[in-house]
Short mmCIF file of C-alpha atoms in Angstrom, two decimals:
data_model
loop_
_atom_site.label_atom_id
_atom_site.label_comp_id
_atom_site.label_asym_id
_atom_site.label_seq_id
_atom_site.Cartn_x
_atom_site.Cartn_y
_atom_site.Cartn_z
CA MET A 1096 -2.40 -17.53 -224.03
CA PRO A 1097 -3.83 -19.83 -220.73
CA LEU A 1098 -5.12 -17.76 -217.20
CA LYS A 1099 -2.89 -19.53 -214.91
CA THR A 1100 0.05 -21.99 -215.09
CA THR A 1101 1.54 -24.07 -212.56
CA LYS A 1102 3.86 -26.68 -211.98
CA THR A 1103 4.09 -28.88 -208.93
CA GLU A 1104 6.82 -31.48 -207.60
CA THR A 1105 6.23 -34.38 -204.87
CA ALA A 1106 8.11 -37.41 -204.78
CA LYS A 1107 5.37 -39.28 -206.55
CA ALA A 1108 4.88 -37.37 -209.63
CA LEU A 1109 5.74 -34.09 -211.35
CA THR A 1110 2.65 -31.97 -212.74
CA LEU A 1111 2.37 -29.36 -215.14
CA GLU A 1112 -1.38 -27.50 -215.58
CA TRP A 1113 -2.48 -24.94 -218.40
CA ILE A 1114 -5.84 -23.75 -217.27
CA LEU A 1115 -7.75 -21.74 -220.11
CA HIS A 1116 -11.56 -20.73 -220.34
CA VAL A 1117 -12.92 -24.06 -221.73
CA LYS A 1118 -9.79 -26.36 -221.36
CA ASN A 1119 -7.56 -27.47 -218.69
CA TYR A 1120 -4.25 -29.14 -220.20
CA ARG A 1121 -2.53 -31.39 -217.68
CA LEU A 1122 0.75 -33.23 -217.75
CA ILE A 1123 1.56 -35.90 -214.87
CA LEU A 1124 4.94 -37.44 -214.93
CA ASP A 1125 5.05 -40.66 -212.55
CA ARG A 1126 8.32 -40.74 -210.92
CA ASN A 1127 7.77 -44.55 -209.85
CA LEU A 1128 7.07 -45.34 -213.43
CA CYS A 1129 9.80 -43.28 -215.07
CA VAL A 1130 13.17 -44.64 -215.68
CA GLY A 1131 15.04 -41.89 -216.85
CA CYS A 1132 15.58 -43.32 -220.18
CA GLN A 1133 15.92 -40.15 -222.01
CA ILE A 1134 13.52 -40.74 -224.89
CA CYS A 1135 11.04 -37.95 -224.16
CA ALA A 1136 13.43 -35.51 -224.04
CA LEU A 1137 14.96 -36.68 -227.47
CA ALA A 1138 11.57 -36.65 -229.20
CA CYS A 1139 10.35 -33.38 -227.38
CA PRO A 1140 9.89 -30.68 -230.44
CA LYS A 1141 10.30 -27.92 -227.78
CA GLU A 1142 13.45 -29.07 -225.89
CA ALA A 1143 11.06 -28.87 -223.03
CA VAL A 1144 12.19 -32.13 -221.32
CA LYS A 1145 15.53 -32.56 -219.32
CA VAL A 1146 17.15 -35.24 -218.30
CA GLU A 1147 19.20 -35.19 -215.44
CA LYS A 1148 22.09 -37.55 -214.33
CA GLN A 1149 22.21 -37.62 -210.45
CA PRO A 1150 25.25 -37.51 -208.56
CA ARG A 1151 26.70 -40.92 -207.06
CA VAL A 1152 26.68 -41.16 -203.23
CA GLN A 1153 29.50 -43.36 -202.11
CA GLY A 1154 28.57 -46.73 -200.72
CA GLU A 1155 25.13 -46.36 -202.53
CA LYS A 1156 23.80 -47.79 -205.86
CA ALA A 1157 24.01 -45.48 -209.07
CA ARG A 1158 20.55 -43.48 -209.20
CA ARG A 1159 18.42 -43.62 -212.43
CA ALA A 1160 18.65 -39.99 -213.97
CA LYS A 1161 16.09 -37.44 -213.31
CA VAL A 1162 13.29 -35.84 -215.85
CA ASP A 1163 12.48 -32.24 -215.67
CA ILE A 1164 10.03 -30.36 -218.01
CA ASP A 1165 10.05 -26.59 -218.41
CA LEU A 1166 6.53 -25.23 -218.04
CA ASN A 1167 7.59 -22.53 -220.23
CA LYS A 1168 8.68 -24.44 -223.34
CA CYS A 1169 5.76 -27.17 -223.05
CA ASN A 1170 3.01 -27.22 -225.23
CA PHE A 1171 1.29 -30.49 -223.79
CA CYS A 1172 1.42 -31.71 -227.59
CA GLY A 1173 1.49 -35.28 -226.21
CA ILE A 1174 4.58 -36.68 -228.14
CA CYS A 1175 6.12 -37.72 -224.84
CA ASP A 1176 3.42 -39.31 -223.93
CA VAL A 1177 2.82 -41.82 -227.19
CA LEU A 1178 6.64 -42.14 -227.08
CA CYS A 1179 7.08 -43.19 -223.72
CA PRO A 1180 7.84 -47.25 -223.71
CA TYR A 1181 6.70 -47.06 -219.87
CA GLY A 1182 3.78 -44.95 -219.71
CA ALA A 1183 5.01 -43.07 -217.13
CA ILE A 1184 3.83 -39.65 -218.77
CA LYS A 1185 -0.16 -38.77 -218.89
CA VAL A 1186 -1.59 -35.56 -220.83
CA THR A 1187 -4.91 -34.63 -220.60
CA VAL A 1188 -7.91 -32.35 -221.41
CA ASN A 1189 -10.68 -31.75 -219.30
CA GLY A 1190 -9.54 -34.73 -217.50
CA GLU A 1191 -9.70 -36.96 -220.61
CA HIS A 1192 -6.85 -38.73 -221.71
CA ALA A 1193 -6.69 -37.34 -225.42
CA LEU A 1194 -3.95 -36.16 -227.55
CA SER A 1195 -4.66 -34.33 -230.42
CA ILE A 1196 -1.49 -35.19 -232.22
CA VAL A 1197 -2.70 -38.81 -232.76
CA GLU A 1198 -6.04 -38.00 -233.21
CA LYS A 1199 -5.47 -35.85 -236.08
CA GLU A 1200 -3.19 -38.49 -237.39
CA SER A 1201 0.12 -36.42 -237.07
CA PHE A 1202 1.96 -38.68 -234.87
CA PRO A 1203 2.06 -42.33 -234.15
CA GLN A 1204 1.22 -44.75 -231.87
CA LEU A 1205 3.58 -47.46 -230.79
CA ILE A 1206 2.49 -50.95 -231.37
CA ARG A 1207 2.66 -53.00 -228.33
CA ASP A 1208 2.46 -56.21 -230.07
CA ILE A 1209 1.51 -58.94 -227.30
CA LYS A 1210 -0.50 -61.93 -227.81
CA VAL A 1211 -1.29 -64.84 -225.12
CA ASP A 1212 -3.27 -68.28 -225.16
CA SER A 1213 -4.81 -68.59 -221.88
CA SER A 1214 -6.20 -71.58 -222.72
CA LYS A 1215 -3.28 -73.79 -222.73
CA CYS A 1216 -2.15 -71.47 -219.72
CA PRO A 1217 -1.61 -74.73 -217.04
CA VAL A 1218 -3.85 -73.94 -214.09
CA ASP A 1219 -0.77 -74.30 -211.66
CA CYS A 1220 1.75 -72.01 -213.38
CA SER A 1221 2.76 -68.35 -212.61
CA GLU A 1222 5.69 -68.17 -214.48
CA CYS A 1223 5.11 -65.04 -216.27
CA GLU A 1224 3.81 -63.52 -213.70
CA GLU A 1225 6.58 -64.00 -211.71
CA VAL A 1226 9.43 -63.10 -214.12
CA CYS A 1227 7.63 -59.71 -215.00
CA PRO A 1228 10.53 -57.08 -213.85
CA LEU A 1229 7.76 -54.42 -213.88
CA ASN A 1230 4.81 -56.50 -212.21
CA LEU A 1231 2.37 -56.25 -215.12
CA ILE A 1232 0.84 -58.91 -215.33
CA LYS A 1233 -1.71 -60.46 -213.31
CA ILE A 1234 -3.04 -64.13 -213.38
CA THR A 1235 -6.81 -64.95 -212.22
CA ARG A 1236 -8.37 -68.54 -212.17
CA LEU A 1237 -12.13 -68.47 -212.51
CA THR A 1238 -14.38 -71.58 -211.69
CA PRO A 1239 -16.97 -72.41 -214.37
CA ASP A 1240 -19.44 -69.93 -212.51
CA GLY A 1241 -16.98 -67.33 -213.14
CA LYS A 1242 -16.01 -66.62 -209.29
CA THR A 1243 -12.11 -65.90 -208.72
CA VAL A 1244 -10.09 -68.60 -207.01
CA GLU A 1245 -8.24 -66.98 -204.02
CA ASN A 1246 -6.58 -70.57 -202.66
CA LEU A 1247 -5.46 -72.96 -205.31
CA LYS A 1248 -3.98 -74.84 -203.08
CA SER A 1249 -6.99 -75.99 -201.47
CA LEU A 1250 -8.75 -77.18 -204.75
CA THR A 1251 -8.59 -81.11 -205.94
CA LYS A 1252 -6.92 -82.17 -208.99
CA LYS A 1253 -10.46 -82.56 -210.20
CA GLN A 1254 -11.70 -78.97 -209.68
CA LYS A 1255 -8.30 -77.46 -210.91
CA LYS A 1256 -9.34 -79.35 -214.32
CA THR A 1257 -12.54 -76.94 -214.32
CA LEU A 1258 -10.95 -73.56 -213.95
CA LYS A 1259 -10.41 -71.27 -216.68
CA VAL A 1260 -6.98 -69.09 -216.63
CA HIS A 1261 -7.15 -65.51 -217.33
CA VAL A 1262 -3.56 -63.94 -217.98
CA ASP A 1263 -4.16 -60.00 -217.87
CA ILE A 1264 -1.18 -58.11 -219.23
CA ASP A 1265 -0.93 -53.89 -218.39
CA LYS A 1266 0.07 -52.99 -221.92
CA GLU A 1267 -0.24 -49.70 -221.54
CA HIS A 1268 3.02 -49.60 -219.07
CA CYS A 1269 4.60 -52.90 -220.97
CA PRO A 1270 8.16 -52.40 -222.64
CA CYS A 1271 8.02 -55.81 -224.22
CA CYS A 1272 11.33 -56.98 -222.68
CA ARG A 1273 9.88 -60.91 -223.52
CA LEU A 1274 10.75 -62.13 -220.32
CA CYS A 1275 7.37 -63.41 -220.37
CA GLU A 1276 7.51 -65.15 -223.54
CA VAL A 1277 11.02 -66.48 -223.02
CA LYS A 1278 10.23 -67.97 -219.10
CA CYS A 1279 7.09 -69.41 -220.02
CA PRO A 1280 7.12 -73.07 -219.80
CA GLU A 1281 4.11 -73.45 -222.66
CA GLY A 1282 5.31 -71.28 -224.94
CA VAL A 1283 1.73 -69.56 -224.94
CA MET A 1284 2.72 -66.10 -225.16
CA GLN A 1285 4.06 -63.99 -228.20
CA VAL A 1286 5.79 -60.30 -227.45
CA ARG A 1287 7.17 -58.12 -230.66
CA LYS A 1288 9.79 -55.42 -229.21
CA PHE A 1289 8.26 -52.24 -230.29
CA LEU A 1290 12.19 -50.43 -230.03
CA GLN A 1291 14.62 -52.35 -231.86
CA GLY A 1292 18.56 -52.45 -232.02
CA ARG A 1293 21.62 -52.79 -231.07
CA ILE A 1294 23.95 -52.29 -227.28
CA VAL A 1295 27.02 -52.90 -227.37
CA ILE A 1296 29.55 -52.60 -223.90
CA HIS A 1297 32.90 -51.91 -224.70
CA GLU A 1298 34.68 -53.86 -222.20
CA GLU A 1299 38.37 -52.19 -222.77
CA LYS A 1300 36.60 -48.92 -221.73
CA CYS A 1301 34.26 -50.39 -218.97
CA PRO A 1302 35.64 -49.45 -215.37
CA GLU A 1303 36.60 -52.48 -213.97
CA GLY A 1304 33.83 -53.35 -211.18
CA CYS A 1305 31.76 -50.31 -212.21
CA THR A 1306 27.96 -51.42 -211.78
CA ASP A 1307 26.00 -48.04 -212.91
CA CYS A 1308 24.07 -49.37 -215.52
CA LEU A 1309 23.39 -52.71 -213.93
CA ASP A 1310 21.97 -50.40 -210.94
CA VAL A 1311 19.69 -48.65 -213.08
CA CYS A 1312 18.11 -51.14 -215.81
CA PRO A 1313 14.40 -51.58 -215.05
CA ILE A 1314 14.92 -55.00 -216.62
CA LYS A 1315 16.24 -57.87 -214.97
CA GLY A 1316 18.18 -60.00 -216.55
CA ALA A 1317 18.66 -57.38 -219.44
CA LEU A 1318 22.29 -56.68 -218.01
CA TYR A 1319 24.87 -59.00 -215.54
CA PHE A 1320 27.79 -58.70 -213.94
CA SER A 1321 30.54 -61.10 -215.22
CA GLU A 1322 32.52 -62.68 -212.16
CA GLU A 1323 35.07 -63.69 -215.12
CA ASN A 1324 36.21 -60.27 -215.72
CA LYS A 1325 34.18 -58.08 -213.21
CA LYS A 1326 32.46 -56.51 -216.03
CA VAL A 1327 28.73 -55.94 -216.79
CA ARG A 1328 27.65 -57.52 -219.93
CA VAL A 1329 24.36 -57.52 -222.05
CA ASN A 1330 21.90 -60.16 -222.84
CA GLU A 1331 20.51 -58.31 -225.83
CA LEU A 1332 17.28 -60.74 -225.72
CA PHE A 1333 15.33 -58.87 -222.95
CA CYS A 1334 17.40 -55.25 -223.84
CA VAL A 1335 14.37 -52.95 -224.88
CA TYR A 1336 17.00 -50.11 -225.79
CA CYS A 1337 15.40 -47.88 -223.92
CA GLY A 1338 18.75 -45.67 -223.16
CA THR A 1339 18.63 -45.95 -219.07
CA CYS A 1340 21.71 -47.61 -218.49
CA LYS A 1341 23.44 -44.83 -221.19
CA ILE A 1342 22.89 -41.92 -219.71
CA VAL A 1343 24.67 -42.81 -216.10
CA CYS A 1344 27.55 -44.44 -217.42
CA PRO A 1345 30.87 -42.75 -216.17
CA VAL A 1346 32.33 -43.79 -219.34
CA GLU A 1347 30.91 -41.73 -222.00
CA GLU A 1348 32.30 -44.25 -224.69
CA ALA A 1349 32.10 -47.70 -222.76
CA LEU A 1350 28.44 -48.18 -223.57
CA GLU A 1351 26.89 -48.00 -227.47
CA LEU A 1352 23.15 -47.88 -227.91
CA LYS A 1353 21.49 -47.77 -231.45
CA ARG A 1354 17.96 -48.16 -231.84
CA THR A 1355 17.58 -49.00 -235.45
CA ARG A 1356 13.79 -49.82 -235.61
CA VAL A 1357 10.04 -48.34 -233.79
CA PHE A 1358 7.34 -50.49 -234.45
CA HIS A 1359 4.50 -47.79 -234.42
CA THR A 1360 1.06 -47.08 -236.45
CA PRO A 1361 0.75 -45.95 -240.12
CA ILE A 1362 1.44 -42.01 -240.57
CA ARG A 1363 2.48 -39.93 -242.81
CA SER A 1364 3.88 -36.70 -240.44
CA GLY A 1365 6.90 -34.66 -241.19
CA ALA A 1366 6.87 -34.13 -237.31
CA TRP A 1367 7.44 -37.80 -236.82
CA ASN A 1368 10.05 -38.14 -239.50
CA LYS A 1369 11.88 -35.72 -237.18
CA VAL A 1370 11.01 -37.24 -233.97
CA LEU A 1371 11.86 -40.83 -235.52
CA GLU A 1372 15.66 -39.11 -236.47
CA ARG A 1373 16.54 -38.14 -232.84
CA ILE A 1374 15.24 -41.07 -231.23
CA ALA A 1375 16.56 -43.89 -233.66
CA SER A 1376 18.99 -42.66 -236.40
CA PRO A 1377 19.19 -41.13 -240.20
CA ILE A 1378 19.26 -44.35 -241.33
CA GLU A 1379 15.98 -45.42 -240.11
CA MET A 1380 14.42 -42.63 -241.29
CA SER A 1381 15.70 -42.77 -244.53
CA LYS A 1382 14.03 -46.50 -244.65
CA GLU A 1383 10.94 -45.53 -243.02
CA LEU A 1384 10.54 -42.54 -245.94
CA LYS A 1385 11.61 -44.85 -249.11
CA ALA A 1386 8.78 -46.91 -247.62
CA LYS A 1387 6.25 -44.39 -247.31
CA SER A 1388 7.52 -43.19 -250.80
CA SER A 1389 7.05 -46.58 -252.48
CA GLN A 1390 3.49 -47.11 -251.32
CA LYS A 1391 2.74 -43.48 -252.49
CA VAL A 1392 3.31 -44.04 -255.84
CA LEU A 1393 1.77 -47.59 -255.73
CA GLU A 1394 -1.64 -45.78 -254.13
CA SER A 1395 -1.22 -43.07 -256.93
CA VAL A 1396 -0.77 -46.00 -259.76
CA GLU A 1397 -3.70 -47.86 -258.52
CA LYS A 1398 -5.95 -44.77 -258.01
CA ARG A 1399 -4.74 -43.68 -261.93
CA PHE A 1400 -5.37 -47.04 -263.40
CA SER A 1401 -8.21 -47.80 -260.83
CA TRP A 1402 -6.88 -51.18 -260.06
CA LYS A 1403 -5.32 -53.38 -257.23
CA SER A 1404 -1.61 -55.24 -256.35
CA ALA A 1405 -2.16 -58.51 -255.80
#
């Protein structure tokens, strides 16, 4: 049992802490990064995380749901940390970002597959930096001797040709919406969503003029308002299937969201199977179990007969 437990709430963060004899466990939920998507609540094995829909204030836009964590139930396992699409939760042990569930290989990590060929980036282009809805991309231009160029307009065309472009992406907080990839005029970026699925707005059930889902969506362009029928529509090209929109929807059956696949590091874990069923679907879990079973049989045969498959 911990010697001391604390829970601190500010406008910027929610902090939970366990203080033991030799270890200090801390969980920090960054309010500025959290979008209230509910994935942490669905994944939590202790049901310690609750997502509360915020009351609508007349004349104002809808507000994102608020996440709260029960200190008496939380065991600082780090599952919420691993699965947060926006990197809003961090669990540390003695100040170090260390997750035992990952170190012990009992839980996977999300694969944020983002590739950038900076050598093909035009010196004058900053499209990806400008379109990133979460401001996670930083473009740096370097001179041959490694100095950063602050004012590109002050350089001549000849000087610009000598520059190298470096594109830095904060992958830890990137939900992989693909906006940068699609908007890149040179096609130098490749992004694969780690959450795949399907989202449908049933227009016959959607209240005319309602924009609650659009108000809270963290990805600009994933949802848009149609002047044709005064209702919100979906652009699945940019949707990351986080579920922020579904929680605030005033009509339960108006918005349908299903996650059909989660790209993650290889794992064999009953704990992950249970979480996968909650955040995705029983069908997705069944597919993954079948794939694992086939791989296990193959490995068993290889071991027995000492041969490798082609």
